[in-house]
Amino acid sequence: MLSKNFYSSLSIVFVLVLLIPMQISAAGANDAGCLYCHQGIEDFTDGPMMIVIKAIAQSFNDPGGCVVCHGGTPSATDKNIAHTGAPTALTDNGGPSRFYPDPGSVWIASETCGQCHQGYPERLQKALMNTEAGKL
């Protein structure tokens, strides 16, 4: 008959075997940020703006740069947590105050694009595609 110590040790090993993949998974999310779940997402633009966005996002462990415009919690492994809030350091410096699934929307441009691009929300509001000016 096996001893209590054997079963206790076996139980501990079993629990560790279950927890180690969870720790690796969380570490992967911390390193990959939003791209941990959103693999294959391409940059929305090429050039200097994307370079700046990715440089800012490095501070938030988000190499894809998503958090700079979308907000959210890039280190989270739970979808609901990842899609809420925004890093305090980002909001304190003019970034989005919460998660925005579509940061380019005309209705929220002042909270997203307008944080970095002065005058953009006003130009967007007055744009032909928004006002349909001249439509007969």
PDB file of C-alpha atoms in Angstrom:
ATOM      1  CA  MET A   1       0.000   0.000   0.000  1.00  0.00           C
ATOM      2  CA  LEU A   2       1.284   3.446  -0.902  1.00  0.00           C
ATOM      3  CA  SER A   3       1.832   6.015   1.804  1.00  0.00           C
ATOM      4  CA  LYS A   4       0.008   9.276   2.414  1.00  0.00           C
ATOM      5  CA  ASN A   5       3.189  11.148   1.511  1.00  0.00           C
ATOM      6  CA  PHE A   6       3.217   9.534  -1.917  1.00  0.00           C
ATOM      7  CA  TYR A   7      -0.357  10.620  -2.622  1.00  0.00           C
ATOM      8  CA  SER A   8       0.333  14.108  -1.270  1.00  0.00           C
ATOM      9  CA  SER A   9       3.385  14.425  -3.495  1.00  0.00           C
ATOM     10  CA  LEU A  10       1.456  13.087  -6.464  1.00  0.00           C
ATOM     11  CA  SER A  11      -1.311  15.634  -5.829  1.00  0.00           C
ATOM     12  CA  ILE A  12       1.169  18.497  -5.718  1.00  0.00           C
ATOM     13  CA  VAL A  13       2.802  17.375  -8.968  1.00  0.00           C
ATOM     14  CA  PHE A  14      -0.626  17.064 -10.596  1.00  0.00           C
ATOM     15  CA  VAL A  15      -1.584  20.613  -9.572  1.00  0.00           C
ATOM     16  CA  LEU A  16       1.740  21.996 -10.817  1.00  0.00           C
ATOM     17  CA  VAL A  17       1.315  20.239 -14.146  1.00  0.00           C
ATOM     18  CA  LEU A  18      -2.036  21.980 -14.500  1.00  0.00           C
ATOM     19  CA  LEU A  19      -0.741  25.415 -13.456  1.00  0.00           C
ATOM     20  CA  ILE A  20       2.482  25.602 -15.467  1.00  0.00           C
ATOM     21  CA  PRO A  21       0.738  25.885 -18.877  1.00  0.00           C
ATOM     22  CA  MET A  22      -1.449  28.659 -17.448  1.00  0.00           C
ATOM     23  CA  GLN A  23       1.676  30.591 -16.380  1.00  0.00           C
ATOM     24  CA  ILE A  24       3.280  30.100 -19.782  1.00  0.00           C
ATOM     25  CA  SER A  25       0.071  31.259 -21.442  1.00  0.00           C
ATOM     26  CA  ALA A  26      -0.061  34.400 -19.308  1.00  0.00           C
ATOM     27  CA  ALA A  27       3.607  35.116 -20.010  1.00  0.00           C
ATOM     28  CA  GLY A  28       2.914  34.786 -23.729  1.00  0.00           C
ATOM     29  CA  ALA A  29       0.130  37.341 -23.491  1.00  0.00           C
ATOM     30  CA  ASN A  30       2.384  39.723 -21.590  1.00  0.00           C
ATOM     31  CA  ASP A  31       5.035  39.504 -24.313  1.00  0.00           C
ATOM     32  CA  ALA A  32       2.714  39.579 -27.329  1.00  0.00           C
ATOM     33  CA  GLY A  33       0.062  41.967 -26.026  1.00  0.00           C
ATOM     34  CA  CYS A  34      -3.063  42.056 -28.153  1.00  0.00           C
ATOM     35  CA  LEU A  35      -1.401  39.947 -30.842  1.00  0.00           C
ATOM     36  CA  TYR A  36      -1.462  36.987 -28.459  1.00  0.00           C
ATOM     37  CA  CYS A  37      -5.115  36.489 -29.460  1.00  0.00           C
ATOM     38  CA  HIS A  38      -5.300  38.686 -32.563  1.00  0.00           C
ATOM     39  CA  GLN A  39      -2.564  36.921 -34.527  1.00  0.00           C
ATOM     40  CA  GLY A  40      -2.134  37.926 -38.154  1.00  0.00           C
ATOM     41  CA  ILE A  41      -3.478  41.469 -37.782  1.00  0.00           C
ATOM     42  CA  GLU A  42      -1.574  43.747 -40.138  1.00  0.00           C
ATOM     43  CA  ASP A  43      -0.455  47.291 -39.413  1.00  0.00           C
ATOM     44  CA  PHE A  44      -3.141  49.733 -40.509  1.00  0.00           C
ATOM     45  CA  THR A  45      -0.545  51.982 -42.131  1.00  0.00           C
ATOM     46  CA  ASP A  46       3.102  52.034 -43.136  1.00  0.00           C
ATOM     47  CA  GLY A  47       5.467  54.815 -42.297  1.00  0.00           C
ATOM     48  CA  PRO A  48       6.439  57.116 -39.463  1.00  0.00           C
ATOM     49  CA  MET A  49       3.072  57.136 -37.686  1.00  0.00           C
ATOM     50  CA  MET A  50       3.103  53.352 -37.207  1.00  0.00           C
ATOM     51  CA  ILE A  51       6.702  53.484 -35.974  1.00  0.00           C
ATOM     52  CA  VAL A  52       5.720  56.050 -33.316  1.00  0.00           C
ATOM     53  CA  ILE A  53       2.616  54.065 -32.299  1.00  0.00           C
ATOM     54  CA  LYS A  54       4.641  50.866 -31.855  1.00  0.00           C
ATOM     55  CA  ALA A  55       7.341  52.714 -29.902  1.00  0.00           C
ATOM     56  CA  ILE A  56       4.746  54.124 -27.487  1.00  0.00           C
ATOM     57  CA  ALA A  57       3.054  50.722 -27.173  1.00  0.00           C
ATOM     58  CA  GLN A  58       6.303  49.023 -26.092  1.00  0.00           C
ATOM     59  CA  SER A  59       5.831  50.709 -22.698  1.00  0.00           C
ATOM     60  CA  PHE A  60       2.590  48.754 -22.343  1.00  0.00           C
ATOM     61  CA  ASN A  61       3.936  45.361 -23.560  1.00  0.00           C
ATOM     62  CA  ASP A  62       1.964  45.660 -26.779  1.00  0.00           C
ATOM     63  CA  PRO A  63       4.354  45.280 -29.736  1.00  0.00           C
ATOM     64  CA  GLY A  64       1.501  45.596 -32.240  1.00  0.00           C
ATOM     65  CA  GLY A  65       0.628  49.098 -31.047  1.00  0.00           C
ATOM     66  CA  CYS A  66      -3.081  48.330 -30.643  1.00  0.00           C
ATOM     67  CA  VAL A  67      -3.441  49.842 -27.154  1.00  0.00           C
ATOM     68  CA  VAL A  68      -2.390  53.330 -28.313  1.00  0.00           C
ATOM     69  CA  CYS A  69      -5.585  53.809 -30.354  1.00  0.00           C
ATOM     70  CA  HIS A  70      -7.928  51.109 -29.045  1.00  0.00           C
ATOM     71  CA  GLY A  71      -7.144  51.273 -25.320  1.00  0.00           C
ATOM     72  CA  GLY A  72      -7.735  48.013 -23.469  1.00  0.00           C
ATOM     73  CA  THR A  73      -5.512  45.881 -21.269  1.00  0.00           C
ATOM     74  CA  PRO A  74      -2.903  44.208 -23.509  1.00  0.00           C
ATOM     75  CA  SER A  75      -1.436  42.004 -20.764  1.00  0.00           C
ATOM     76  CA  ALA A  76      -4.777  40.321 -19.980  1.00  0.00           C
ATOM     77  CA  THR A  77      -5.437  36.733 -21.024  1.00  0.00           C
ATOM     78  CA  ASP A  78      -9.201  37.004 -20.498  1.00  0.00           C
ATOM     79  CA  LYS A  79     -11.126  38.533 -23.422  1.00  0.00           C
ATOM     80  CA  ASN A  80     -13.455  40.590 -21.221  1.00  0.00           C
ATOM     81  CA  ILE A  81     -10.597  42.052 -19.196  1.00  0.00           C
ATOM     82  CA  ALA A  82      -8.464  42.686 -22.294  1.00  0.00           C
ATOM     83  CA  HIS A  83     -11.315  44.636 -23.867  1.00  0.00           C
ATOM     84  CA  THR A  84     -11.846  47.024 -20.943  1.00  0.00           C
ATOM     85  CA  GLY A  85     -10.066  50.047 -19.555  1.00  0.00           C
ATOM     86  CA  ALA A  86      -6.725  51.385 -20.666  1.00  0.00           C
ATOM     87  CA  PRO A  87      -3.309  51.687 -19.011  1.00  0.00           C
ATOM     88  CA  THR A  88      -3.266  54.612 -16.565  1.00  0.00           C
ATOM     89  CA  ALA A  89       0.014  55.937 -17.945  1.00  0.00           C
ATOM     90  CA  LEU A  90      -1.589  56.065 -21.387  1.00  0.00           C
ATOM     91  CA  THR A  91      -4.760  57.859 -20.264  1.00  0.00           C
ATOM     92  CA  ASP A  92      -2.736  60.293 -18.143  1.00  0.00           C
ATOM     93  CA  ASN A  93      -0.845  61.316 -21.284  1.00  0.00           C
ATOM     94  CA  GLY A  94      -3.849  61.866 -23.541  1.00  0.00           C
ATOM     95  CA  GLY A  95      -4.470  58.317 -24.733  1.00  0.00           C
ATOM     96  CA  PRO A  96      -7.853  56.584 -24.868  1.00  0.00           C
ATOM     97  CA  SER A  97      -9.637  56.355 -21.524  1.00  0.00           C
ATOM     98  CA  ARG A  98     -11.234  52.971 -22.226  1.00  0.00           C
ATOM     99  CA  PHE A  99     -11.395  50.230 -24.864  1.00  0.00           C
ATOM    100  CA  TYR A 100     -12.714  51.304 -28.283  1.00  0.00           C
ATOM    101  CA  PRO A 101     -13.382  48.463 -30.775  1.00  0.00           C
ATOM    102  CA  ASP A 102     -13.476  50.975 -33.667  1.00  0.00           C
ATOM    103  CA  PRO A 103     -11.255  53.925 -32.757  1.00  0.00           C
ATOM    104  CA  GLY A 104     -11.670  55.466 -36.224  1.00  0.00           C
ATOM    105  CA  SER A 105     -15.403  56.048 -35.790  1.00  0.00           C
ATOM    106  CA  VAL A 106     -16.486  59.621 -36.473  1.00  0.00           C
ATOM    107  CA  TRP A 107     -18.513  59.597 -33.248  1.00  0.00           C
ATOM    108  CA  ILE A 108     -15.534  59.004 -30.953  1.00  0.00           C
ATOM    109  CA  ALA A 109     -12.668  60.583 -32.914  1.00  0.00           C
ATOM    110  CA  SER A 110     -12.148  63.216 -30.224  1.00  0.00           C
ATOM    111  CA  GLU A 111     -11.468  60.407 -27.707  1.00  0.00           C
ATOM    112  CA  THR A 112      -9.140  58.440 -29.982  1.00  0.00           C
ATOM    113  CA  CYS A 113      -7.467  59.970 -33.064  1.00  0.00           C
ATOM    114  CA  GLY A 114      -8.017  63.499 -31.769  1.00  0.00           C
ATOM    115  CA  GLN A 115      -5.862  62.814 -28.722  1.00  0.00           C
ATOM    116  CA  CYS A 116      -2.763  62.977 -30.936  1.00  0.00           C
ATOM    117  CA  HIS A 117      -4.043  64.637 -34.108  1.00  0.00           C
ATOM    118  CA  GLN A 118      -5.243  68.126 -33.200  1.00  0.00           C
ATOM    119  CA  GLY A 119      -8.118  69.314 -35.390  1.00  0.00           C
ATOM    120  CA  TYR A 120      -8.778  65.888 -36.881  1.00  0.00           C
ATOM    121  CA  PRO A 121     -12.164  65.316 -35.178  1.00  0.00           C
ATOM    122  CA  GLU A 122     -13.429  68.690 -36.414  1.00  0.00           C
ATOM    123  CA  ARG A 123     -12.254  68.010 -39.974  1.00  0.00           C
ATOM    124  CA  LEU A 124     -13.852  64.574 -39.833  1.00  0.00           C
ATOM    125  CA  GLN A 125     -17.179  66.031 -38.672  1.00  0.00           C
ATOM    126  CA  LYS A 126     -17.155  68.502 -41.590  1.00  0.00           C
ATOM    127  CA  ALA A 127     -16.025  65.995 -44.224  1.00  0.00           C
ATOM    128  CA  LEU A 128     -18.223  65.399 -47.254  1.00  0.00           C
ATOM    129  CA  MET A 129     -18.745  61.728 -46.374  1.00  0.00           C
ATOM    130  CA  ASN A 130     -20.124  62.748 -42.983  1.00  0.00           C
ATOM    131  CA  THR A 131     -22.217  65.794 -43.929  1.00  0.00           C
ATOM    132  CA  GLU A 132     -23.274  64.763 -47.443  1.00  0.00           C
ATOM    133  CA  ALA A 133     -22.942  68.459 -48.314  1.00  0.00           C
ATOM    134  CA  GLY A 134     -24.160  69.262 -51.788  1.00  0.00           C
ATOM    135  CA  LYS A 135     -26.462  66.261 -51.966  1.00  0.00           C
ATOM    136  CA  LEU A 136     -29.606  67.181 -53.850  1.00  0.00           C
TER     137      LEU A 136
END
